[in-house]
Structure formats: C-alpha cells, structure tokens
Amino acid sequence: MTAVEVSHLSKNYPLTRSQLGRLRHLFGSERHDPKGGLWALRDVSFSVEPGEVFGIIGANGSGKSTLLQIVAGIMQPTSGSAQVNGRMSTLLELGSGFSMEFSGRDNVYLNASLLGLSREEIDVRFPAIERFAEIGDFMSQPIRTWSTGMVLRLAFAVAAHVDPQVLIVDEALAVGDIAFHQRCMRRIHDLRAKGTTILFVSHATSDVKALCERCLWLQNGVVQELGEADEVVAKYLSASLHREVLHRAALRGESMQSPAPSDTAAAAGDVDPVSAPALIGGFENAFRGYRYGDGRAGILGANLMNFAGRPVRLVGPRDRLVLRVHFRVKTEIASPIAGFLVRNSRGENIFGSNTARENYPLPAMAAGDEHNIDFHWTLPGLAPGDYRISLGVADGDIDEFRMCDYVEDAIELKAAGDDSQDGRGYFRLHCAGVAIYRN
C-alpha cells in the first residue's frame, strides 16, 4: 500500500464576483464550467511509497501549496482524489493551528492534540519538543509576543515529534536561521531513517536534492517532470535560467533567440558531454552530471590534481590540491567568472568559490578563446565519505550574473578522513594552538 496516492487531481477557483456564486462553488451546487475560473492544478497524479522523501518544486504560483492543502485534507479538489494512509502531521503555514493568545506550552498541547495525540502522549513528548524549539522563558508567554522565527521553531518541533507516519512540510524552513535550519534537516533525516514518509516543498533546490529520492516539478498547475530528484531539479534550474535570459533580453528591448534548455549543454561548447572522448588534452570530460546554461561558453574538461600534476580521487586532511577547469568561449563574454562547488553525498553544500569571490577578475573573452583556470586548495579535514564537485562559467558579477555553463557533479572524489575526524560536523579545521589566561 502506498503512503500517498494522488490521482488525476485538479483544482479550479471561480473568478465570479458574486458571493452567492462563490458559495455555490464551495459546496459544489453550482454547475462547473471547465472553461472558466483559474486552474491552480490540472490532472496531477503521483504516488509516494512508505518511508520515501518526495520533493515538490516549482516557481511561485505553480500550485505547490494548493496541492499540499488538498493532500492534507484542508481543501477539496475540483476533480480527482488524494489519499493518505497513516497518521499525518503538517507544517503548511506559519502558526497554523496555534492560538495567538495561548502560551507556547498551551499551544503545544493544543496543536499536538489536533494531530491526534492524547494528553498523556504529549506529556511524554513535551520535554523533547521544548528542547528542540529552544524558546526559553518565552514558552510561558502568549505567542503573539514572539517573533515569526520562534513560532516556526515551535511549529516544526511539534510536527516533528508526534511520530507521524506522513509529514508534510511546505517552505517552513525558509524562515529559520542557519542553526535552526540545520537542526531541522537533521531531524528530517532522522525521521526518514525511521521510515516516515515526507512530502517536502522548498525553493532551496540543494535541500530537495539532499533529502529527496524523487521529485515532482509543477508549472502553472501542470506536471512538467516526475522522476529522480537530481534529474528533475537540473531540468527545473535549466528552464528557470532560460526564462530569466529571455526576460532580461525583453527588458533590454532585444529580440533574442536563446537556446532551449535541452540544447544548452551541447551548444555551450559544441561538445556532447556523453559521447566526447574521455580525455581532451589531458582533461577528464566524461561528465555524468546534468548541465545547463545559456550556451555562450562551455566547460570542455576538468581535473583535480596534486601539486605534482597527478590526478587524485582519494584525498586526506591538509592535502594541497589544484582544480583545473578548461572552457571555450562561444560568444563574447564581457565579465567572465569561473567557479566550483563541493557537495557531500547528501547533496549538501560544503564549500566553494569563484574567481570574483577570490578577487581574481578575468579579462573579457572573445569567441573562440579557450582558457584554463586553476584553483589552489589546502584541503580541510573532511568527514569521511563521497563528494562531488560541480563547475560553472558565468558572465557578470557576484550580485548579478548569467550562467553560461554549469555542470553538476563533474568530478567525484572520496575523503579518507583520519583519527582526528570523528564524523561530527562536515570538516575539522586545524587549530594552531590553545592558550589559557587568568583574568
């Protein structure tokens, strides 16, 4: 039995100005006109297996929140069905299910009871909820006196500690600070390990890739892609970039024929990344990751080497490394930027940089130019595991740029770790010394 089953789901909002008409539509007594109204969802179907983390992405107004509200039973569909099998906990809107005049403690009992727990069950879970939320003395104050971040922390703490079989999270983590965001991500990983089914909506595609096995991309209420998270996210980012390029061209009054998202990888360097030779001029070019960009430059190859120039894939703490990126310019670039990003096996960003951030401006480049860019590192003590390096070439500055070519997971490497890296945290920094002083 699937945990969540959505079948041919559609939702239409009437545009009638008549209050009576809207009331009839609400109770289904008004005849439905398929040509009228606003379609928030159209024929959406998918299923989620027990224990799976399923992502939903899309631009604002694409229908993500409407979909989750229907799955949660808050809203009725115009047609189709959504079925959830198991105890469900939802975190859809900030403070939903809370009373602004109640204290934090009273709201824990109110919200948890709405989610199906008895008072005795809440008594057992309350200390863990209080520790996770870290509200302090405010727990006894009315939540109308709290900040929005404090309300979010309490709402997530309750939703994540009622032992849900299905957890629905809609953009909730975007409000919290970095420390709370990391705590929430760890909790979601813990729930996944325990077999909780999770529907996760976020504009942070790195979070989606880190958490989700599969992903659904919605656009204007219609399913664009459904499949493996890495592939769907890459196509979504490519299409978003394509729209942004056309939008900026329109603002400048230009008539621009930008390459379609599916064509940008080949157009970037006139190289098919799948069929290209494994080595071009000593560079590895068998890119397995997805890529996108506007095609004005293309990455032809890259390599991670030691200072002696030998390729490396197994690295250790304080290794001195060189990342060499080789790219070709197809159309003139006024302000080129080259960069990289290192992610762990969960898809979480570990570190990265680019020529602009390192205050190493690159000169303007003409069509046909080929360049090598070397990034020199002294590697920190990474937690043992597998890592991937993504590469990019762009035009602009740190605040505003256009991506010419971006290759996901271009290089794979493994960190061996050592006795000093016990696995707590992402990496261990070298401590130059320790001192103690008497006040």
Tab-separated table of N, CA and C in Angstrom, residues 302-359:
chain	number	residue	atom	x	y	z
A	302	ALA	N	37.850	19.064	-16.925
A	302	ALA	CA	38.324	19.492	-15.613
A	302	ALA	C	39.085	18.350	-14.977
A	303	ASN	N	39.926	18.696	-14.011
A	303	ASN	CA	40.692	17.676	-13.312
A	303	ASN	C	41.052	18.172	-11.926
A	304	LEU	N	41.094	17.252	-10.990
A	304	LEU	CA	41.563	17.526	-9.632
A	304	LEU	C	42.909	16.837	-9.480
A	305	MET	N	43.951	17.635	-9.145
A	305	MET	CA	45.320	17.110	-9.146
A	305	MET	C	46.020	17.501	-7.849
A	306	ASN	N	47.117	16.784	-7.566
A	306	ASN	CA	48.017	17.246	-6.513
A	306	ASN	C	48.994	18.257	-7.116
A	307	PHE	N	49.878	18.803	-6.285
A	307	PHE	CA	50.766	19.845	-6.781
A	307	PHE	C	51.816	19.316	-7.752
A	308	ALA	N	51.946	17.989	-7.815
A	308	ALA	CA	52.862	17.391	-8.786
A	308	ALA	C	52.192	17.193	-10.138
A	309	GLY	N	50.881	17.522	-10.240
A	309	GLY	CA	50.177	17.414	-11.504
A	309	GLY	C	49.537	16.067	-11.744
A	310	ARG	N	49.533	15.174	-10.737
A	310	ARG	CA	48.923	13.849	-10.910
A	310	ARG	C	47.470	13.887	-10.445
A	311	PRO	N	46.541	13.332	-11.241
A	311	PRO	CA	45.134	13.313	-10.839
A	311	PRO	C	44.942	12.551	-9.527
A	312	VAL	N	44.050	13.039	-8.686
A	312	VAL	CA	43.739	12.383	-7.412
A	312	VAL	C	42.236	12.250	-7.274
A	313	ARG	N	41.813	11.176	-6.626
A	313	ARG	CA	40.403	10.975	-6.297
A	313	ARG	C	40.220	10.607	-4.822
A	314	LEU	N	41.283	10.169	-4.154
A	314	LEU	CA	41.243	9.896	-2.731
A	314	LEU	C	42.056	10.983	-2.042
A	315	VAL	N	41.408	11.763	-1.174
A	315	VAL	CA	42.077	12.905	-0.557
A	315	VAL	C	42.074	12.752	0.957
A	316	GLY	N	43.015	13.429	1.583
A	316	GLY	CA	43.140	13.401	3.033
A	316	GLY	C	43.289	14.798	3.601
A	317	PRO	N	43.245	14.930	4.925
A	317	PRO	CA	43.339	16.242	5.563
A	317	PRO	C	44.628	16.966	5.183
A	318	ARG	N	44.493	18.259	4.852
A	318	ARG	CA	45.604	19.157	4.555
A	318	ARG	C	46.344	18.807	3.262
A	319	ASP	N	45.713	17.999	2.414
A	319	ASP	CA	46.276	17.776	1.083
A	319	ASP	C	46.263	19.084	0.300
A	320	ARG	N	47.311	19.331	-0.445
A	320	ARG	CA	47.383	20.504	-1.318
A	320	ARG	C	46.952	20.084	-2.715
A	321	LEU	N	45.888	20.701	-3.201
A	321	LEU	CA	45.245	20.262	-4.434
A	321	LEU	C	45.104	21.425	-5.412
A	322	VAL	N	44.950	21.049	-6.685
A	322	VAL	CA	44.672	22.014	-7.746
A	322	VAL	C	43.462	21.513	-8.539
A	323	LEU	N	42.436	22.349	-8.634
A	323	LEU	CA	41.297	22.065	-9.500
A	323	LEU	C	41.476	22.878	-10.780
A	324	ARG	N	41.647	22.188	-11.912
A	324	ARG	CA	41.842	22.867	-13.197
A	324	ARG	C	40.582	22.724	-14.043
A	325	VAL	N	40.052	23.864	-14.496
A	325	VAL	CA	38.838	23.908	-15.313
A	325	VAL	C	39.211	24.458	-16.688
A	326	HIS	N	38.814	23.749	-17.731
A	326	HIS	CA	39.135	24.120	-19.115
A	326	HIS	C	37.830	24.438	-19.829
A	327	PHE	N	37.713	25.661	-20.379
A	327	PHE	CA	36.478	26.028	-21.066
A	327	PHE	C	36.765	26.835	-22.335
A	328	ARG	N	35.777	26.819	-23.220
A	328	ARG	CA	35.856	27.523	-24.502
A	328	ARG	C	34.729	28.550	-24.584
A	329	VAL	N	35.033	29.717	-25.124
A	329	VAL	CA	34.051	30.786	-25.283
A	329	VAL	C	33.409	30.682	-26.664
A	330	LYS	N	32.087	30.720	-26.707
A	330	LYS	CA	31.370	30.628	-27.979
A	330	LYS	C	30.935	32.005	-28.474
A	331	THR	N	30.507	32.854	-27.533
A	331	THR	CA	30.106	34.229	-27.843
A	331	THR	C	30.780	35.149	-26.838
A	332	GLU	N	31.193	36.318	-27.242
A	332	GLU	CA	31.961	37.235	-26.389
A	332	GLU	C	31.356	37.373	-24.991
A	333	ILE	N	32.228	37.317	-23.978
A	333	ILE	CA	31.831	37.454	-22.582
A	333	ILE	C	32.587	38.643	-21.998
A	334	ALA	N	31.855	39.646	-21.505
A	334	ALA	CA	32.479	40.872	-21.012
A	334	ALA	C	33.120	40.688	-19.648
A	335	SER	N	32.443	39.981	-18.747
A	335	SER	CA	32.936	39.839	-17.366
A	335	SER	C	32.850	38.379	-16.941
A	336	PRO	N	33.751	37.534	-17.417
A	336	PRO	CA	33.660	36.099	-17.115
A	336	PRO	C	33.979	35.794	-15.657
A	337	ILE	N	33.297	34.767	-15.144
A	337	ILE	CA	33.538	34.231	-13.802
A	337	ILE	C	33.577	32.711	-13.927
A	338	ALA	N	34.588	32.089	-13.319
A	338	ALA	CA	34.654	30.628	-13.249
A	338	ALA	C	34.627	30.231	-11.788
A	339	GLY	N	33.945	29.126	-11.473
A	339	GLY	CA	33.844	28.720	-10.082
A	339	GLY	C	33.525	27.255	-9.920
A	340	PHE	N	33.442	26.833	-8.650
A	340	PHE	CA	33.177	25.431	-8.328
A	340	PHE	C	32.394	25.358	-7.026
A	341	LEU	N	31.788	24.207	-6.792
A	341	LEU	CA	31.043	23.950	-5.566
A	341	LEU	C	31.222	22.485	-5.188
A	342	VAL	N	31.576	22.224	-3.927
A	342	VAL	CA	31.770	20.865	-3.433
A	342	VAL	C	30.573	20.483	-2.568
A	343	ARG	N	29.976	19.337	-2.877
A	343	ARG	CA	28.836	18.820	-2.102
A	343	ARG	C	29.171	17.431	-1.585
A	344	ASN	N	28.527	17.066	-0.455
A	344	ASN	CA	28.702	15.722	0.064
A	344	ASN	C	27.682	14.784	-0.575
A	345	SER	N	27.649	13.533	-0.112
A	345	SER	CA	26.780	12.536	-0.738
A	345	SER	C	25.305	12.827	-0.523
A	346	ARG	N	24.975	13.672	0.470
A	346	ARG	CA	23.585	14.064	0.700
A	346	ARG	C	23.163	15.233	-0.178
A	347	GLY	N	24.108	15.782	-0.923
A	347	GLY	CA	23.806	16.945	-1.738
A	347	GLY	C	23.932	18.260	-1.000
A	348	GLU	N	24.483	18.246	0.213
A	348	GLU	CA	24.641	19.469	0.999
A	348	GLU	C	25.902	20.211	0.566
A	349	ASN	N	25.802	21.532	0.457
A	349	ASN	CA	26.944	22.344	0.061
A	349	ASN	C	27.980	22.370	1.190
A	350	ILE	N	29.225	22.047	0.853
A	350	ILE	CA	30.301	22.045	1.843
A	350	ILE	C	31.157	23.298	1.709
A	351	PHE	N	31.670	23.563	0.542
A	351	PHE	CA	32.388	24.805	0.294
A	351	PHE	C	32.505	25.009	-1.213
A	352	GLY	N	32.862	26.220	-1.589
A	352	GLY	CA	33.033	26.534	-2.999
A	352	GLY	C	33.588	27.934	-3.141
A	353	SER	N	33.946	28.306	-4.337
A	353	SER	CA	34.452	29.642	-4.579
A	353	SER	C	34.415	29.918	-6.079
A	354	ASN	N	34.797	31.139	-6.439
A	354	ASN	CA	34.883	31.516	-7.846
A	354	ASN	C	35.901	32.643	-7.995
A	355	THR	N	36.214	32.973	-9.212
A	355	THR	CA	37.268	33.962	-9.461
A	355	THR	C	36.889	35.348	-8.946
A	356	ALA	N	35.603	35.692	-8.978
A	356	ALA	CA	35.183	37.000	-8.476
A	356	ALA	C	35.313	37.061	-6.952
A	357	ARG	N	34.879	35.996	-6.269
A	357	ARG	CA	34.962	35.977	-4.809
A	357	ARG	C	36.419	35.986	-4.341
A	358	GLU	N	37.303	35.387	-5.123
A	358	GLU	CA	38.721	35.360	-4.758
A	358	GLU	C	39.453	36.630	-5.211
A	359	ASN	N	38.672	37.607	-5.711
A	359	ASN	CA	39.247	38.885	-6.170
A	359	ASN	C	40.307	38.666	-7.239
